[in-house]
């Protein structure tokens, strides 16, 4: 049997465009004489549709689109992911379903059994899990159709008490098909391949895997759809961060030679490609083309500018240099040099006049009091007002340039440098930002070496340095990784050799700045635990504080 | 048997303070010769602990606190809610548990069966549901101990496929005990009483119900713990929005007379009391005392100021009047009059000088272009910079004054009037704000009648009125209620008689402003569907847009 895998970039709720993409792939598959074409989980509406699922209209439009597509499935079968109504009056109202379409109509519906509800997932919010198992019989092949998480219940401490493949294997399937919506992290490709290979070997069956590609606000789907033989060896792999399509002859899978791994294994390169995809899709899917950002001469805004330029084109990116009395000359020069190197237009807009006006307006209330955080923050906020004025006047989207280390410890000004429609580096630790800069500069000095070498500083008061109030970033980031990504307890972290008082201070900073992070822009997720929808913390609480 | 009900206000993660409160109640219950004292769901750590639950340290501290409390339970039994580790290696790692303590130690652990995962709830993110049912036997009474949602699976289209009481009833219990963490909405008290009465009648048993009280950031727990006889008649009711305690003799429940309903049934009064509780607890639990806000002369900021004054005391609230060239004289006078009436200190800080500085700074880029949204937003953002400068200099928390109607349609300036640590009215429609003002003025004119009567306006350009770009609020709010609270489809809403093009325009505004709401402050939740954690929408999507 010839099976086509269609790895596509869907737009959530855009049924017209998603349907068109699916029909185009069906036409292509027919041309290549495929017997069956497979689309990802929840392909019809895009993933994750979140609370759009609470509108019956949204579900009805999903099903109507599937039914419309079915009329094009003569001479070819198709499997399409879609939400559907649960026919049982007991339990939640919806299923996360896969429709098997044949002879121009829906012939079978398979529901997802394991509903992920951790990190960024909240499928139990919407769906009733499947409890009945049935393989699909088609052209003398028995297909074990599973939906994403259905294959992930492995290990000695499994998250679920049932295992769909343990049920399906009793019906002697010939292949495992998995339709997925599995978002990227820089560790995900490795984990995903291990899990799929484990399933192939465990059940001694080939695995065909079809994933989403493209970014959905903070979530970046990397694609990487693949075929493994029954030994768990990779025999076919689709593109990363781009749409792709292939046709596989299932009779030839076991005879196929193992292919070598893709080159996508350098962390900085993976993150770089993911962020470019994330920026590009955020703008496309909101119908915007132009970005603006504040370029300080520091490494964070430099890396963000380069990523924006790659995603949107140099003609669509604008940099504002917003010097204050505390900005060093070299900062402005470094910023100019970068903008000129990559050909992005920039303006130098001093904040001194507006800062003086604020000082004068506030003088009756502040006079005699020392310059402190209040004045530092006024500068950061003036920059935000200016950037947003350009945004409002000319239709730019403001990109936020804060990194994950800063976001973690609350080092940033709310309504100041924390502004922006999208946070590009909010899931990238400072040490990883340096790696990104090195990756960008791998052939030529694009980001000025000065921006990379100078000590990080917010430049909001004379001679300020980040290390005045924070540990060095190489230590801080390792500590934060243990606490945030790995959910390690303070005691465990201290037992690794981190200084006790530093650990306590840093975790106190992390937990007491939850209120600030609550109001930040959506953050492009590249790690296994990003701030935002995947990490949900109380605010008015007292834990490790 | 004498059972004490302890309705307390817990602080999430503050094990020391929570333990102290629990011990104080145990001492009181002993003094009143109670046989058993009952605390709410997850009392030990506060509710909702959210992703604190992903730290083993947090769970261990919860259990250690329960074990410590157990040593004080000689001569009295206790039931305390706490998270606990799931002893089964399969399934999620935790249970939402209730510990039955007797003779100084934990004698039994009951796990929650029905884990709510809708709206603001996400219990399936953390907990494995219970599948085994057992009553507690104590002093010749058989207690059916249930945890909150366990009693809520009622109706013809139940959310869950199991019903804990249907299992427990087989063991012939004498009473139903329900420990809860059931947050307030202005419709909740009625719904809750109906559900509990339904259970009492269905199983022909008295129901004892113990709820949390106090606000946890956006969620407000209203208390209202109660006892119903087997006929579903209310025989005892604890306070709303305050801690309370009572001892009930179970032998006397059926003989007790039905008490009359509390007076808490006027919507505006309920919302008023909830918001005062929400402000007060947000400040207390974060360790702050002082609030600041921008007082425009309009009704929203007027109502917010009065609520803040009631929550924090007049000496702890500061108002800034921030007039621009477009502010009318009467606006300033109305604002002053209110501040003087309630005795709150205020300053008049003109934004004209800073606005001119921005105009001058931006002149090279904006000259020749018409005054538009960019300049309107600059004014709103200058106000935010000034308010935050006072906040940073003097330690005030900025209160946001936007209402739900504005938040819904995106009528507000991000990083401008949308700033603030807490949104007081973000779940209160404009028409409900008028009702709040009328309630506040029920005896005297506290809020100036001018602020109530004049047409709503942002005053960011000459002669601007909200109704220039929005339907009248009495129509708009009804439409929004159908779409947001009731999740009605566009077609259903139109079929109710709303104008089709207006419905389409308004829903487009709601859906296309998701990015703005993403960055707003936590909103005190008073309805069944508030913006924030209970409503989760994609941003880069295209649905009804």
Tab-separated table of N, CA and C in Angstrom, chain A residues 405 408-409 429-432 434 467 470-484 493 496-504 506-507 510:
chain	number	residue	atom	x	y	z
A	405	UNK	N	16.697	34.351	31.291
A	405	UNK	CA	17.360	34.563	32.584
A	405	UNK	C	16.780	35.797	33.269
A	408	UNK	N	13.209	35.227	34.356
A	408	UNK	CA	13.157	34.358	35.530
A	408	UNK	C	13.330	35.141	36.826
A	409	UNK	N	14.306	36.031	36.860
A	409	UNK	CA	14.603	36.721	38.122
A	409	UNK	C	13.915	38.079	38.222
A	429	UNK	N	17.921	31.195	27.587
A	429	UNK	CA	18.773	31.723	28.659
A	429	UNK	C	19.893	32.582	28.066
A	430	UNK	N	20.391	33.498	28.892
A	430	UNK	CA	21.439	34.415	28.431
A	430	UNK	C	22.621	33.654	27.823
A	431	UNK	N	23.038	32.566	28.455
A	431	UNK	CA	24.183	31.813	27.910
A	431	UNK	C	23.827	31.217	26.543
A	432	UNK	N	22.575	30.883	26.354
A	432	UNK	CA	22.146	30.375	25.040
A	432	UNK	C	22.070	31.505	24.006
A	434	UNK	N	24.220	33.895	23.871
A	434	UNK	CA	25.606	33.971	23.391
A	434	UNK	C	25.877	32.898	22.331
A	467	UNK	N	25.809	41.968	36.685
A	467	UNK	CA	26.438	41.171	37.746
A	467	UNK	C	26.475	41.912	39.085
A	470	UNK	N	23.141	40.148	40.250
A	470	UNK	CA	22.872	38.760	39.867
A	470	UNK	C	24.178	37.960	39.878
A	471	UNK	N	24.089	36.640	40.084
A	471	UNK	CA	25.276	35.809	39.882
A	471	UNK	C	25.686	35.867	38.405
A	472	UNK	N	26.895	35.461	38.102
A	472	UNK	CA	27.306	35.386	36.691
A	472	UNK	C	26.347	34.454	35.949
A	473	UNK	N	26.090	34.784	34.672
A	473	UNK	CA	25.044	34.061	33.935
A	473	UNK	C	25.342	32.571	33.764
A	474	UNK	N	26.625	32.187	33.686
A	474	UNK	CA	26.876	30.752	33.477
A	474	UNK	C	26.453	29.941	34.700
A	475	UNK	N	26.548	30.544	35.892
A	475	UNK	CA	26.071	29.862	37.107
A	475	UNK	C	24.559	30.012	37.230
A	476	UNK	N	24.094	31.238	37.054
A	476	UNK	CA	22.655	31.513	37.196
A	476	UNK	C	21.830	30.607	36.277
A	477	UNK	N	22.237	30.493	35.026
A	477	UNK	CA	21.445	29.733	34.056
A	477	UNK	C	21.390	28.249	34.414
A	478	UNK	N	22.485	27.713	34.914
A	478	UNK	CA	22.484	26.291	35.318
A	478	UNK	C	21.526	26.076	36.478
A	479	UNK	N	21.549	27.012	37.403
A	479	UNK	CA	20.651	26.937	38.556
A	479	UNK	C	19.188	27.029	38.108
A	480	UNK	N	18.911	28.014	37.248
A	480	UNK	CA	17.534	28.208	36.774
A	480	UNK	C	17.036	26.982	36.014
A	481	UNK	N	17.907	26.368	35.228
A	481	UNK	CA	17.524	25.176	34.454
A	481	UNK	C	17.058	24.055	35.391
A	482	UNK	N	17.792	23.864	36.486
A	482	UNK	CA	17.412	22.824	37.448
A	482	UNK	C	16.044	23.123	38.054
A	483	UNK	N	15.803	24.390	38.358
A	483	UNK	CA	14.560	24.758	39.037
A	483	UNK	C	13.386	24.816	38.073
A	484	UNK	N	13.600	25.402	36.898
A	484	UNK	CA	12.476	25.642	35.981
A	484	UNK	C	12.232	24.445	35.062
A	493	UNK	N	19.000	21.083	44.499
A	493	UNK	CA	19.885	22.000	43.765
A	493	UNK	C	21.114	22.312	44.613
A	496	UNK	N	23.752	19.744	44.640
A	496	UNK	CA	24.593	19.646	43.432
A	496	UNK	C	25.840	20.513	43.534
A	497	UNK	N	25.924	21.320	44.590
A	497	UNK	CA	27.124	22.129	44.781
A	497	UNK	C	26.896	23.622	44.611
A	498	UNK	N	25.662	24.029	44.321
A	498	UNK	CA	25.376	25.476	44.258
A	498	UNK	C	25.358	26.051	45.679
A	499	UNK	N	25.824	27.269	45.795
A	499	UNK	CA	25.867	27.948	47.093
A	499	UNK	C	24.451	28.120	47.652
A	500	UNK	N	24.280	27.720	48.912
A	500	UNK	CA	22.948	27.698	49.528
A	500	UNK	C	22.272	29.074	49.516
A	501	UNK	N	23.010	30.098	49.941
A	501	UNK	CA	22.362	31.409	50.052
A	501	UNK	C	22.045	31.959	48.656
A	502	UNK	N	22.897	31.624	47.680
A	502	UNK	CA	22.605	32.061	46.316
A	502	UNK	C	21.351	31.359	45.783
A	503	UNK	N	21.258	30.055	46.034
A	503	UNK	CA	20.074	29.306	45.576
A	503	UNK	C	18.813	29.921	46.181
A	504	UNK	N	18.862	30.164	47.474
A	504	UNK	CA	17.672	30.715	48.137
A	504	UNK	C	17.316	32.094	47.595
A	506	UNK	N	18.058	33.322	44.590
A	506	UNK	CA	17.580	33.252	43.201
A	506	UNK	C	16.154	32.681	43.140
A	507	UNK	N	15.897	31.617	43.904
A	507	UNK	CA	14.540	31.040	43.854
A	507	UNK	C	13.521	32.028	44.421
A	510	UNK	N	12.812	34.323	41.607
A	510	UNK	CA	11.948	33.688	40.593
A	510	UNK	C	10.496	33.703	41.065
